[in-house]
Structure formats: C-alpha cells, structure tokens
mmCIF file of C-alpha atoms and ligand atoms in Angstrom:
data_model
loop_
_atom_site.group_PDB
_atom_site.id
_atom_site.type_symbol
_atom_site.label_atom_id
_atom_site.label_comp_id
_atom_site.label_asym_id
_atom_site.label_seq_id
_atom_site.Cartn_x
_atom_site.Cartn_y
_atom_site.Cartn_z
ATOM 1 C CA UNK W 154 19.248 -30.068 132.163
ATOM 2 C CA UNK W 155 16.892 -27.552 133.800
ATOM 3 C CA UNK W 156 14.835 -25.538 131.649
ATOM 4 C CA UNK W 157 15.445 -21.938 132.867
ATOM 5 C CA UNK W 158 12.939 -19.175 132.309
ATOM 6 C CA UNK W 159 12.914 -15.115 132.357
ATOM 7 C CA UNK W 160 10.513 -12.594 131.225
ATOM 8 C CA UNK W 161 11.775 -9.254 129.745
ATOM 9 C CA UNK W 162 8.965 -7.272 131.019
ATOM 10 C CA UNK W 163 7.548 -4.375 128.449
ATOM 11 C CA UNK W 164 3.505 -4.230 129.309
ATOM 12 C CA UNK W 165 1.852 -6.737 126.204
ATOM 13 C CA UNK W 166 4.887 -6.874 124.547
ATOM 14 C CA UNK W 167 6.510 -8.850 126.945
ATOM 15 C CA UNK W 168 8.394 -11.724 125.944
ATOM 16 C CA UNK W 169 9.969 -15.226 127.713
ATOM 17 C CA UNK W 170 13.383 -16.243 127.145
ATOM 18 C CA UNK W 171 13.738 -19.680 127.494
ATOM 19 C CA UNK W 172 16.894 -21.274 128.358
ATOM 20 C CA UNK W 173 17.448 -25.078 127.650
ATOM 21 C CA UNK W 174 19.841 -27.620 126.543
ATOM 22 C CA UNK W 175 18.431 -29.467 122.956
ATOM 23 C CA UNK W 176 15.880 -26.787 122.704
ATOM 24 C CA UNK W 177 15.522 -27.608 119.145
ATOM 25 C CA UNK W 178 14.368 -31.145 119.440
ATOM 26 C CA UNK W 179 11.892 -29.874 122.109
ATOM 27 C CA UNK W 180 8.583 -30.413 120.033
ATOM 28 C CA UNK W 181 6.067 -29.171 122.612
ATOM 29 C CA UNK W 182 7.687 -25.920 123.179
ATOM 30 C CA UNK W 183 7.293 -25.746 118.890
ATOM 31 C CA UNK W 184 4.198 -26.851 118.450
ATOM 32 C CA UNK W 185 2.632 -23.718 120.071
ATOM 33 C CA UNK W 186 4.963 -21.344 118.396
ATOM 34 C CA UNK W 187 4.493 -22.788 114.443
ATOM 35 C CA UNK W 188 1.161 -25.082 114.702
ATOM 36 C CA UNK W 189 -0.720 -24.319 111.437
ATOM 37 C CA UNK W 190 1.387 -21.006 110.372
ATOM 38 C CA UNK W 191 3.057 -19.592 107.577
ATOM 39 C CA UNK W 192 7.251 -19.941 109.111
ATOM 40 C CA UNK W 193 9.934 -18.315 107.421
ATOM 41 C CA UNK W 194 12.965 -19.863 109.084
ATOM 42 C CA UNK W 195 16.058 -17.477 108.181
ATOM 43 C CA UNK W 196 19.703 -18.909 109.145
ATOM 44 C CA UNK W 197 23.176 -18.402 107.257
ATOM 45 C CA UNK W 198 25.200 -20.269 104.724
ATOM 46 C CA UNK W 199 27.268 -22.594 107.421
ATOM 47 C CA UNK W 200 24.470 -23.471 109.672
ATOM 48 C CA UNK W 201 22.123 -24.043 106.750
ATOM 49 C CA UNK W 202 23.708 -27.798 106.850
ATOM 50 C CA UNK W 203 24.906 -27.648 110.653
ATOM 51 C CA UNK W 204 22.177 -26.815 112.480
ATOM 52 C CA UNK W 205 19.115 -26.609 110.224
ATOM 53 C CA UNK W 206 18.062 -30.182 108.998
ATOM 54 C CA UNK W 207 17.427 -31.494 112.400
ATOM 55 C CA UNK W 208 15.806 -28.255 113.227
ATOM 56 C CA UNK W 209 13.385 -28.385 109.891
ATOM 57 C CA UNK W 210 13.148 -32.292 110.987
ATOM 58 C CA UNK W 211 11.697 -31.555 114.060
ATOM 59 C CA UNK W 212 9.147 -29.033 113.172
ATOM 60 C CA UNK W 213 7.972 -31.720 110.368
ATOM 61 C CA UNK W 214 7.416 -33.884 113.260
ATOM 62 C CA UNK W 215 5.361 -32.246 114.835
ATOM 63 C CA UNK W 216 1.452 -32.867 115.687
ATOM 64 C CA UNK W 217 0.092 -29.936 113.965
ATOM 65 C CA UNK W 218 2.631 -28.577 111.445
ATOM 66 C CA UNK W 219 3.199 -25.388 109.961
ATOM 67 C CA UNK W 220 0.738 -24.241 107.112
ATOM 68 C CA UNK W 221 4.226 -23.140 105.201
ATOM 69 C CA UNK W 222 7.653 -23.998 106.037
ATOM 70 C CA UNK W 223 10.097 -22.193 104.000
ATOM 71 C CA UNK W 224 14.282 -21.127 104.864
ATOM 72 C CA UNK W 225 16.685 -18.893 103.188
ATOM 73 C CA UNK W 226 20.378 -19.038 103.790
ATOM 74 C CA UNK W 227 22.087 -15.421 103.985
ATOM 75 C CA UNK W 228 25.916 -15.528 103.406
ATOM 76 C CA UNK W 229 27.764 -16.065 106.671
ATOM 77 C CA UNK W 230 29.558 -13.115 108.045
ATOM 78 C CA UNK W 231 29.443 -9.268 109.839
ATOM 79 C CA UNK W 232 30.385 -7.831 105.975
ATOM 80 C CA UNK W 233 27.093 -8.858 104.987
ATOM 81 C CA UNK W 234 25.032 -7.084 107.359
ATOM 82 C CA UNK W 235 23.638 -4.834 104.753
ATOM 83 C CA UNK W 236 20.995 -3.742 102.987
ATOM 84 C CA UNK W 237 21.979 -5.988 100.034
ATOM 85 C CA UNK W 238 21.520 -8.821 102.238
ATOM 86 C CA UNK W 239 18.511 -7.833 103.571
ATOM 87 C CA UNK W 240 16.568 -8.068 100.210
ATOM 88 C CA UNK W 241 17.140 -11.727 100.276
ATOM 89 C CA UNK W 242 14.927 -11.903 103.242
ATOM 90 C CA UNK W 243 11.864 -10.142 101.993
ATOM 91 C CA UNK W 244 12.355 -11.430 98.093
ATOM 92 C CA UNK W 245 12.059 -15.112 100.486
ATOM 93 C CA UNK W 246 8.668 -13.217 101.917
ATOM 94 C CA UNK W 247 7.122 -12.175 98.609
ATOM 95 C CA UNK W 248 7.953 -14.752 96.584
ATOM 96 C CA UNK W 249 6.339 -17.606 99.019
ATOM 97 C CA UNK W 250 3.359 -15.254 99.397
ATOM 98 C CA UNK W 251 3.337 -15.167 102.721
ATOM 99 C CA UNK W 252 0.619 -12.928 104.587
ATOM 100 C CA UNK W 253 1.016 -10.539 108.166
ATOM 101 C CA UNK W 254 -0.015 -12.906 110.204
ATOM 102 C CA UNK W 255 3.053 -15.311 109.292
ATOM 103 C CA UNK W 256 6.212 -15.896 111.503
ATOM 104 C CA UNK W 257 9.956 -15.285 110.853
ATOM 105 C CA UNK W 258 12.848 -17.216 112.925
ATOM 106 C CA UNK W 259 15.635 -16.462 113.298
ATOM 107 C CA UNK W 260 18.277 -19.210 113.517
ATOM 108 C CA UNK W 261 22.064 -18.038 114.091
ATOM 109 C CA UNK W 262 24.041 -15.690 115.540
ATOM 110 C CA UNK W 263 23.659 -11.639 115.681
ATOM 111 C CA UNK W 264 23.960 -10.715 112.250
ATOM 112 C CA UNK W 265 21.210 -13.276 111.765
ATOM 113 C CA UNK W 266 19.172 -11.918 114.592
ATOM 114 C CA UNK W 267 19.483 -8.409 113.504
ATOM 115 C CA UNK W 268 18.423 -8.793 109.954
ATOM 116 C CA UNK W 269 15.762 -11.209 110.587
ATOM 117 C CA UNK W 270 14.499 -8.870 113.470
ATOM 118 C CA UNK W 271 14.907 -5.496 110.856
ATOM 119 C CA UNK W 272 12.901 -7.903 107.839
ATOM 120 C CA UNK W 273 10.372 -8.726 110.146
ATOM 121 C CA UNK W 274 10.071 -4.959 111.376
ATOM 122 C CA UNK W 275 9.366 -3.831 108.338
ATOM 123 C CA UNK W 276 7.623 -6.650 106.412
ATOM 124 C CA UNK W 277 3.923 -5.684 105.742
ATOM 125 C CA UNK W 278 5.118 -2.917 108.539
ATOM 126 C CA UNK W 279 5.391 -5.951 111.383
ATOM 127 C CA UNK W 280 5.383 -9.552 111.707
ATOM 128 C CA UNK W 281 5.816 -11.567 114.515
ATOM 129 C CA UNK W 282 9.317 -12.792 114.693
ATOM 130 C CA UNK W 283 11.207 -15.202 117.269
ATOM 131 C CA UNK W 284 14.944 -15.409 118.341
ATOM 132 C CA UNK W 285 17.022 -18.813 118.183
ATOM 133 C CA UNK W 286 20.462 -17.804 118.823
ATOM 134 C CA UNK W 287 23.238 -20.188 118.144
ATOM 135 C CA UNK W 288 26.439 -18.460 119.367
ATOM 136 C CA UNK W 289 27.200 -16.990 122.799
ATOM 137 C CA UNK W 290 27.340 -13.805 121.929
ATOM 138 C CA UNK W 291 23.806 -13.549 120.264
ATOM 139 C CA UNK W 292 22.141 -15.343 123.167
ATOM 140 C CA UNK W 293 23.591 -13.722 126.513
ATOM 141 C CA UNK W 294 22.783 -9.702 124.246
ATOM 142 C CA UNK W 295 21.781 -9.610 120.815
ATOM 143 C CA UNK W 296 18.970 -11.840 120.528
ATOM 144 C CA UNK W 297 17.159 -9.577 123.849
ATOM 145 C CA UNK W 298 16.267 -6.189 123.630
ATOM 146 C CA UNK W 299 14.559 -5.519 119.885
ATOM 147 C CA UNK W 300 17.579 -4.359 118.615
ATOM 148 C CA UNK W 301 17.368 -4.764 114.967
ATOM 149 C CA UNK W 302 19.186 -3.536 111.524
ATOM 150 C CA UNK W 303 21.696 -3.417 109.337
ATOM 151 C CA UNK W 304 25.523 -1.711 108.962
ATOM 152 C CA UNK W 305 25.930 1.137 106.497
ATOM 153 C CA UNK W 306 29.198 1.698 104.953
ATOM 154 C CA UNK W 307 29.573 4.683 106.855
ATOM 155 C CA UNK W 308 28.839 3.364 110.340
ATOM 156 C CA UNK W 309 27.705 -0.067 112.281
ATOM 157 C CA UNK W 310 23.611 -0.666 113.018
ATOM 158 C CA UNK W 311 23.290 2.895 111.391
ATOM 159 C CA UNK W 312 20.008 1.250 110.073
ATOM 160 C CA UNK W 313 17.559 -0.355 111.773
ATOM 161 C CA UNK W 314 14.924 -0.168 114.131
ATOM 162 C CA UNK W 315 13.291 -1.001 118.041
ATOM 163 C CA UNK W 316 11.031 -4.444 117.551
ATOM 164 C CA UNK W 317 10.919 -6.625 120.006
ATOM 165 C CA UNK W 318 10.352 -10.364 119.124
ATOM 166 C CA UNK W 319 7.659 -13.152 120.506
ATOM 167 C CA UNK W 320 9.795 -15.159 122.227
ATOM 168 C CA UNK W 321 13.627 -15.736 122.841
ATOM 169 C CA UNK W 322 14.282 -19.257 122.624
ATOM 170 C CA UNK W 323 18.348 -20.761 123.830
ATOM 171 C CA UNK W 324 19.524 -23.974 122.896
ATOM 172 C CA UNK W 325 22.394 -24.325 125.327
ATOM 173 C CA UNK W 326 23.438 -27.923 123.195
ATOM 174 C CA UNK W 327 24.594 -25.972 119.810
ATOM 175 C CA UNK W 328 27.322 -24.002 121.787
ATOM 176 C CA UNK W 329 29.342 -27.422 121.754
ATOM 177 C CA UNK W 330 30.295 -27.064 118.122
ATOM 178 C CA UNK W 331 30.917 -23.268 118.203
ATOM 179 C CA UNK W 332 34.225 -22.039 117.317
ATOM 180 C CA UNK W 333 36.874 -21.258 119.952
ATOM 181 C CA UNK W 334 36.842 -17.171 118.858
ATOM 182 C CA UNK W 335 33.252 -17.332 118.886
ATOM 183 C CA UNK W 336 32.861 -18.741 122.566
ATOM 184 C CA UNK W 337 35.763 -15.794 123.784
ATOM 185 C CA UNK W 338 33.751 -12.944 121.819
ATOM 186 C CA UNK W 339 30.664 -13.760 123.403
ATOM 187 C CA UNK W 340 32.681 -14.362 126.785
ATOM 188 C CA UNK W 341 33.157 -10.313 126.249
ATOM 189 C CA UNK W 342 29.351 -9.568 127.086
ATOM 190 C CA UNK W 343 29.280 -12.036 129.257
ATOM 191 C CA UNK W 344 32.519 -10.005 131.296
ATOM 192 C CA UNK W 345 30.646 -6.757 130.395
ATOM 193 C CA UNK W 346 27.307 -7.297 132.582
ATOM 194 C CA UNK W 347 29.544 -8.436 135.503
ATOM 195 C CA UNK W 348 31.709 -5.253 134.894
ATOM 196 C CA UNK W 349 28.646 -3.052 134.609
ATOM 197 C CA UNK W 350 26.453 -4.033 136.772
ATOM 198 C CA UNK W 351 27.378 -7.019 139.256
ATOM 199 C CA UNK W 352 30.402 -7.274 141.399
ATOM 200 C CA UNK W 353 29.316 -10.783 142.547
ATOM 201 C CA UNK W 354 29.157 -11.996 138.613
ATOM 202 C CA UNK W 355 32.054 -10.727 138.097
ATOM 203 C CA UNK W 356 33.819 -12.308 140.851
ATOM 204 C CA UNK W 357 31.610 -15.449 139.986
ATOM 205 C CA UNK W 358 32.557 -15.148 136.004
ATOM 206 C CA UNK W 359 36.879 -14.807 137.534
ATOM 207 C CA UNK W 360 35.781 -18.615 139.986
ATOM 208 C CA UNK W 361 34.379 -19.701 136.653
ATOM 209 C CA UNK W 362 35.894 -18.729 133.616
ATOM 210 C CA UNK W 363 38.301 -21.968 132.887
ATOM 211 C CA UNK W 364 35.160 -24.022 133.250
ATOM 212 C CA UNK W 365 33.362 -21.661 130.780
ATOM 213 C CA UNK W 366 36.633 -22.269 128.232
ATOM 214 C CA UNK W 367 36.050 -25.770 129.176
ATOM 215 C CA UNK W 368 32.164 -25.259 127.596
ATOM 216 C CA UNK W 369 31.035 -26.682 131.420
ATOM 217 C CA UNK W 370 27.242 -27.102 130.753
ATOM 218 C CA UNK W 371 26.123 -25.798 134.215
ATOM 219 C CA UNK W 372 28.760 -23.433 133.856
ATOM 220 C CA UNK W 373 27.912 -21.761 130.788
ATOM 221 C CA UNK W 374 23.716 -21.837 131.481
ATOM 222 C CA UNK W 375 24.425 -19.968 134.312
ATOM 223 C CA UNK W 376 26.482 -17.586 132.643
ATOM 224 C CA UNK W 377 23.689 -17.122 129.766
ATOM 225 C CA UNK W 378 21.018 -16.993 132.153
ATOM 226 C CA UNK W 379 22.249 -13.868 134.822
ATOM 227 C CA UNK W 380 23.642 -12.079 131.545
ATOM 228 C CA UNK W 381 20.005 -12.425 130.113
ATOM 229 C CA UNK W 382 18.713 -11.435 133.510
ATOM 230 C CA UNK W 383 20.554 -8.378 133.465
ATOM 231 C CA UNK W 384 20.045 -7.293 130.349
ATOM 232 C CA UNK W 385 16.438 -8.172 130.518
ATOM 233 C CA UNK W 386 16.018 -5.394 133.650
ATOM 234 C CA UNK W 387 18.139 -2.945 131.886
ATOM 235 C CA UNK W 388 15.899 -3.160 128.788
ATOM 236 C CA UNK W 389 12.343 -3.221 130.831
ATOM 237 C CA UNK W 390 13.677 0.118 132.491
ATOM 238 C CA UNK W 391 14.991 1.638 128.952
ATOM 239 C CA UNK W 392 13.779 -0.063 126.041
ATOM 240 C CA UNK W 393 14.817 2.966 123.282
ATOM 241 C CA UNK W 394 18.125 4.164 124.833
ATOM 242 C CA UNK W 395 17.018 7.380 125.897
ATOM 243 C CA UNK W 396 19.463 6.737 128.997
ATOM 244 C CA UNK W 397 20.588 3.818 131.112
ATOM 245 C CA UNK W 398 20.216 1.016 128.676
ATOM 246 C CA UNK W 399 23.279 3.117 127.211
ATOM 247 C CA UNK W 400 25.287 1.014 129.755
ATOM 248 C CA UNK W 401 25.072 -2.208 127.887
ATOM 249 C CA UNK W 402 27.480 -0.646 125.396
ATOM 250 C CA UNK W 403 30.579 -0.623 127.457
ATOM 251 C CA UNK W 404 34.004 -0.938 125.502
ATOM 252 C CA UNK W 405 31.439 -0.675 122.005
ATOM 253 C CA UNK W 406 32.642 2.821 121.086
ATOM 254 C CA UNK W 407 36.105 1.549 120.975
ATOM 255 C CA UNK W 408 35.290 -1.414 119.880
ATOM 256 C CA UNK W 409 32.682 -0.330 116.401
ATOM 257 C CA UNK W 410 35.671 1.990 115.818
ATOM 258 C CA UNK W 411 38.161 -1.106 115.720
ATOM 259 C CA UNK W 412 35.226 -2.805 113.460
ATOM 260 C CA UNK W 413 34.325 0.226 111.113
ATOM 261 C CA UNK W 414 38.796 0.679 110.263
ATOM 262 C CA UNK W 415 39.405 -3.214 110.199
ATOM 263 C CA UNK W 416 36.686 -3.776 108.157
ATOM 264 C CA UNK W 417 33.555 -5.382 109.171
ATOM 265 C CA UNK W 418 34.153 -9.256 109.674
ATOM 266 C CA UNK W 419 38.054 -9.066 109.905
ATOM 267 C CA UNK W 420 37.483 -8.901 114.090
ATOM 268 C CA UNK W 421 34.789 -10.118 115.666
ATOM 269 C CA UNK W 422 32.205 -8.392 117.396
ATOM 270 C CA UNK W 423 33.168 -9.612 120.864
ATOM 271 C CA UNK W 424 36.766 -9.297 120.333
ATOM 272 C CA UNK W 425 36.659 -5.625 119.397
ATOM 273 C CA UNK W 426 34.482 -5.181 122.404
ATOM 274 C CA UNK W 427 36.943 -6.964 124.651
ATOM 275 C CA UNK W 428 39.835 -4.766 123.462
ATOM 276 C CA UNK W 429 37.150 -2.158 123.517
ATOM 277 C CA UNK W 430 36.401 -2.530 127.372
ATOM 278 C CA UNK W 431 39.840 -2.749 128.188
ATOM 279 C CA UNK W 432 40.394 0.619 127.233
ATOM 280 C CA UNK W 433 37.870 1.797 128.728
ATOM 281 C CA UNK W 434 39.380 0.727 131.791
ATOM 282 C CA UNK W 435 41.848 1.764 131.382
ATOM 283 C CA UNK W 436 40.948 5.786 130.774
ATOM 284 C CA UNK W 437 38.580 4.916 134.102
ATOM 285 C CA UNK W 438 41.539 4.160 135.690
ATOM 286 C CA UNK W 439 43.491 7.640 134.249
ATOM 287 C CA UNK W 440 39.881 9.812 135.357
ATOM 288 C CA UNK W 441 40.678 8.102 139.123
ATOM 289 C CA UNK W 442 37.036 6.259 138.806
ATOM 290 C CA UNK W 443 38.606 2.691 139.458
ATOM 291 C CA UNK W 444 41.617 1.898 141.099
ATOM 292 C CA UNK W 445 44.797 0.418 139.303
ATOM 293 C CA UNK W 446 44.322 -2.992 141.036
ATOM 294 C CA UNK W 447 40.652 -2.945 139.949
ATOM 295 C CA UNK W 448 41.644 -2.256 136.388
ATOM 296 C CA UNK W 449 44.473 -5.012 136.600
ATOM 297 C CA UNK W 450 41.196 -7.322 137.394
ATOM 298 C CA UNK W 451 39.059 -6.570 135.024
ATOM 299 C CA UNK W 452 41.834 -6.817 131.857
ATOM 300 C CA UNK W 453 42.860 -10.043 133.662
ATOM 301 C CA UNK W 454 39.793 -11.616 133.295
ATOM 302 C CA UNK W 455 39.111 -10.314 129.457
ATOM 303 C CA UNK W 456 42.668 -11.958 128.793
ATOM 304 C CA UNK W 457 41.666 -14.729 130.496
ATOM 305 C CA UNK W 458 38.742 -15.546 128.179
ATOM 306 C CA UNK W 459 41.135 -15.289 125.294
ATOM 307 C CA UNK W 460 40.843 -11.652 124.128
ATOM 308 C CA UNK W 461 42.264 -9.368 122.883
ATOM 309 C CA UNK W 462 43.476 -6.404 125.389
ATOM 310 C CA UNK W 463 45.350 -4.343 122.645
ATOM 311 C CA UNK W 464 43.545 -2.233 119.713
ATOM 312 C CA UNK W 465 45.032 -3.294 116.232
ATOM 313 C CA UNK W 466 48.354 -2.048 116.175
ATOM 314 C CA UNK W 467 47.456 -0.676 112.747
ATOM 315 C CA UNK W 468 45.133 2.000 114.454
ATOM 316 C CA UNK W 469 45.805 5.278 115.501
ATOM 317 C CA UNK W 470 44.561 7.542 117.759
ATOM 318 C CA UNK W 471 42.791 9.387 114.882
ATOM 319 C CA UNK W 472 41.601 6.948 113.732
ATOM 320 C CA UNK W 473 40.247 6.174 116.637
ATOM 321 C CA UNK W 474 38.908 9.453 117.240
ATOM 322 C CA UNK W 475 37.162 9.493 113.530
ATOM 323 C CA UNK W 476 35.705 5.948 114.512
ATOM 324 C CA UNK W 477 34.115 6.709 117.615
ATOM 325 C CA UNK W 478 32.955 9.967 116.717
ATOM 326 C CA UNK W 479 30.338 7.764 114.701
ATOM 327 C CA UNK W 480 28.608 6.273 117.591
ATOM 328 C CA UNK W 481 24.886 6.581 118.424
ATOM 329 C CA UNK W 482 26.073 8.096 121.403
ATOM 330 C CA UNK W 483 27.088 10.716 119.833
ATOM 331 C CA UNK W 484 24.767 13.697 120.795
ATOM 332 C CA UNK W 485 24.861 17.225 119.688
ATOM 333 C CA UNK W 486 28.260 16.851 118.755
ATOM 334 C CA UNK W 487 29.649 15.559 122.000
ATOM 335 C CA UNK W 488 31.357 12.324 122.500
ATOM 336 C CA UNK W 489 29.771 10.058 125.640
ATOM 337 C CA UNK W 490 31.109 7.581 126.823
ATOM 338 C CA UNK W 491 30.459 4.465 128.809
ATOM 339 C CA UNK W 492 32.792 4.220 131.881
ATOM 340 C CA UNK W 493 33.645 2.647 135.424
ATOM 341 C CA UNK W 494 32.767 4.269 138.169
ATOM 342 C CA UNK W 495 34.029 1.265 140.537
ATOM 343 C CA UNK W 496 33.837 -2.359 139.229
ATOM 344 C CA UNK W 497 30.286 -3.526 138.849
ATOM 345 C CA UNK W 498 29.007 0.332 138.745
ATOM 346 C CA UNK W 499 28.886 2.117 134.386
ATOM 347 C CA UNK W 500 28.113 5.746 133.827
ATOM 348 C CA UNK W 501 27.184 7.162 130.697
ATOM 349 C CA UNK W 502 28.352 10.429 130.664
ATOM 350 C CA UNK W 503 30.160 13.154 128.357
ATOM 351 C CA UNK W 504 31.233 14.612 131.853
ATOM 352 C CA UNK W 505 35.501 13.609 131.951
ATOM 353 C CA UNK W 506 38.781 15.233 131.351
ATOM 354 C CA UNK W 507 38.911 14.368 127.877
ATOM 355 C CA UNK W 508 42.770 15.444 127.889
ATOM 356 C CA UNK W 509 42.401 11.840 129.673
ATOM 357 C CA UNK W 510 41.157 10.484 126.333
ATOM 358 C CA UNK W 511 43.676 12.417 123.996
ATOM 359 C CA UNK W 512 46.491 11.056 126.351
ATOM 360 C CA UNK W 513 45.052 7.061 126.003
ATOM 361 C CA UNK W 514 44.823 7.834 121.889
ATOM 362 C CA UNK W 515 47.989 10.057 121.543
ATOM 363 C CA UNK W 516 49.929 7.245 123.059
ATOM 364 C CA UNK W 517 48.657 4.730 119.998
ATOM 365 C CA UNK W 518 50.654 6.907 117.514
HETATM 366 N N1 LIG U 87 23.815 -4.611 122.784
HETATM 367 C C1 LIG U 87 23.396 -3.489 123.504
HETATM 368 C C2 LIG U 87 21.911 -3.321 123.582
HETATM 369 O O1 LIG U 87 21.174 -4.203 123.203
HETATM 370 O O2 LIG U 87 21.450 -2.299 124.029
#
C-alpha cells in the first residue's frame, strides 16, 4: 500500500505524519529516527507482547542502532491515566540515565500517547518524543495536535500540557487485530471531522462505513488520512485552543461527563463521544441549527458504526450538568458548547437557549 504523507504545519515545529501499512517493519523510515540514540520506547501491558517484539526486532536490525534501547509497560487502561502512572515513565528515564538529547516513543493508543507526550514534556523540561499509534482512535486525533497529560480525579486531561512531537508515524497493519469496540470508538472521530467540518466526508464516511466495519484497507487509510488532514489544518490555525480548534471537541462535553460518572475505563473514549455527539445533535436540532432529517443522518451513521446513541441510563440530567460543568470549555463560569450549525459546519459558542439544554437533561430524569 501507498505510503501517504501530511505535514501539520507550526513554523520549525512542524511535524510529518506518515501513513503506511507495516510501518513498523519499515527499517529506513527508523533508521533516521533512532540511529545511534538513547530510545525509550513506552507501550502498555497488552501490547508489550502483541505488538512490541517485532517492533524492538526491527529496530535491532537496523544498520546503525540505537545507542540505548530500553521499554516500560504501563498498565493497560483510561483508569490509569494518572499521575501514579506517570512516575513509571520518568523512574524508566532516570534509572537508565538517559540524557536531553534522548528520544521517547510512544507505542499504543491515547492514554499511551498522552502520557508519553506529558513525560516527555516535562523530562529534563523537553525531549523529543514521536507518536506510533496503534488504535483508530489515537491515530485519526490523539496522536496529532501536542495534546498531552494526565486525568485527575476530579476531571479528564485536567493535567497536562501543549508539546508537539517529532514525527507522527501510522501503521495502518496493527488495526487488523484491534478489538471490535475499539475500531467503533475511534469510528466516533472519524464521524466527528465529517460532522464538523466536511459534508463530502461525511457523505463519503455514510458510502463507506460497512467497508470500514469490514477493516477494508483502502477504506480505512482513507478514512485516517482526511481525518488527519483535518485535524492537521485545524491545529496549524489554533494550536492552544484559544478558539476554533475548540471544534474538534464535538459531543466531548457530554461525553467526559459520561466518562468522569461511569468511571474512567468503564466506556470508552469514543463511545462516550458517540453518545456524546448524538446529543449534541440532537439540542442542535431543538436550537433550529440543523434540521430533523439532518439530525436523523448524523445519529444514523454513529449507530451505524456500532455506538452508542443513548447516555447511560444510570445518568441524570444533574449529573450531567455537574459533569460538564468541568470542561476546559468552561470559561468564566459559562458553559460553551460545541454545536451544529448545518451538517459539516461546528460553532463554539455559549450563545443558545439553554432552556434548550435543561429540556434535553430534564428529560433524562
Ligand atoms: N482531541 C481534540 C484536540 O486535539 O483538540
């Protein structure tokens, strides 16, 4: 398969994401990233034997190897996104002596990403770190964009901090032994950047989607690579969310809420947001800012991809209402939200009839 290649342009921190199938095996692309360096390769618990020996196998193959090649294995799983956690990474750091010119990688999904990304933020204040995703969720959003931390018991990502890594790097092969509820949660960003930002993805993503179930190759490396494209403009034209890169976060104030009652872990990331973004279609739909048949489509196709469309039926509307009154977005106070103005077209915006919202919330009880 074709190797497909974006930028995510920030001035000299500008990064390529590269987008390939067996990415891992690919020892030229390595050699240039690890040739003669201190690596710190940081995965989790369930891909340390899945993914990792052939990985470690490869870079030990290579021409020039790394000066150090170390790994450490953080427990698998959203509930350990903490600060806890975190400590493994840099005791890993210390005790191998590395120096600030060394590398981190990070191999797995989000929660991987994130704390690698935060441990290499703050390590010796900055080393250079590089993303390997291994779920779809993590490689069409998390991995891009220098998003980085940990949760807090009082609130998700409350910790954490804007670094950007070297390079993103996609291995389109590993998605073939991802779980089925890990392919639909990161078919929910996938939705969200057609429901955001392009009404021909979105109509591409409703052609598409049983192939995507179906793990179609061409199918889903399309999908990864316009949902990396979008983000990566979004993020060149906001890197610190001081406005539109707000966007990206459609259905996530719902959906942390669902996360922070149900305890972290219990749904997934990308099936809170699902649920998430169908609700905020559905109070789009009460404002007037998309039509009913345009809200039927868009919960259609985040049902097709195997989501759920319904918060927990254990939640109610408070607390819903203490949930999302959490969220980053929160400024001064006021709730924002992200919503549909028309399919393909997000707002950020405090601006709506919020008896709209205490209506959707009063309804769950
Ligand atoms: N996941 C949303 C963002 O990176 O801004």
């Amino acid at each position: 398969m074709t190797l497909r290649t974006l930028s995510v342009d920030l001035g000299d921190r500008s990064y390529p994401i590269h987008i390939q199938k067996d990415l891992l095996g690919d020892i030229e692309k390595w050699q240039s990233f690890v040739a003669g360096r201190q690596v710190l390769i940081v995965t989790n618990s369930t891909l340390e034997s899945l993914i990792l020996p052939s990985f470690l196998e490869s870079l030990q193959a290579l021409p020039v190897r790394p000066q150090k090649l170390e790994t450490v294995a953080l427990p698998d799983g959203e509930q350990y996104k903490d600060l806890t956690t975190l400590n493994m990474i840099f005791d890993a750091l210390l005790a191998h002596r590395f120096d600030r010119r060394c590398l981190v990688i990070a191999l797995g999904g989000g929660v991987v990403g994130d704390m690698a990304g935060f441990a290499a933020a703050a390590y010796q204040r900055g080393v250079e770190f590089i993303q390997v995703p291994t779920t779809l969720l993590s490689q069409v959003d998390s991995s891009v964009g220098g998003k980085t931390g940990v949760n807090h018991a009082l609130g998700k990502n409350m910790i954490g901090a804007f670094y950007q890594p070297q390079a993103v790097l996609i291995d389109t092969k590993v998605l073939g032994s991802l779980p089925e509820r890990e392919l639909s949660a990161g078919l929910a960003e996938v939705i969200k950047y057609g429901l955001i930002a392009d009404i021909d993805f979105l109509a591409w993503l409703e052609n598409n989607m049983d192939a995507l179930m179906a793990r179609e190759s061409e199918a889903l490396a399309y999908a990864i690579y316009r949902s990396c494209e979008i983000k990566a403009e979004v993020v060149a034209a906001d890197e610190r969310e001081g406005g539109i890169r707000a966007i990206l976060n459609l259905g996530h104030t719902y959906g942390h809420a669902i996360e922070h009652h149900q305890g972290y872990g219990a749904w997934l990331h990308g099936e809170a947001v699902g649920a998430g973004m169908a609700m905020a279609c559905e109070l789009s739909c009460s404002l007037g800012w998309i039509t009913p048949a345009e809200n039927e489509r868009a919960i259609k196709l985040i049902e097709r991809a195997k989501l759920p469309i319904l918060p927990p039926v254990n939640m109610t509307g408070d607390d819903f209402m203490k949930g999302m009154s959490l969220d980053k977005k929160v400024l001064d106070g006021q709730l924002r939200l992200v919503l549909l103005k028309g399919l393909g077209s997000a707002v950020v915006t405090a601006d709506f009839d919020t008896q709209c919202l205490a209506e959707q919330l009063r309804q769950l009880g």
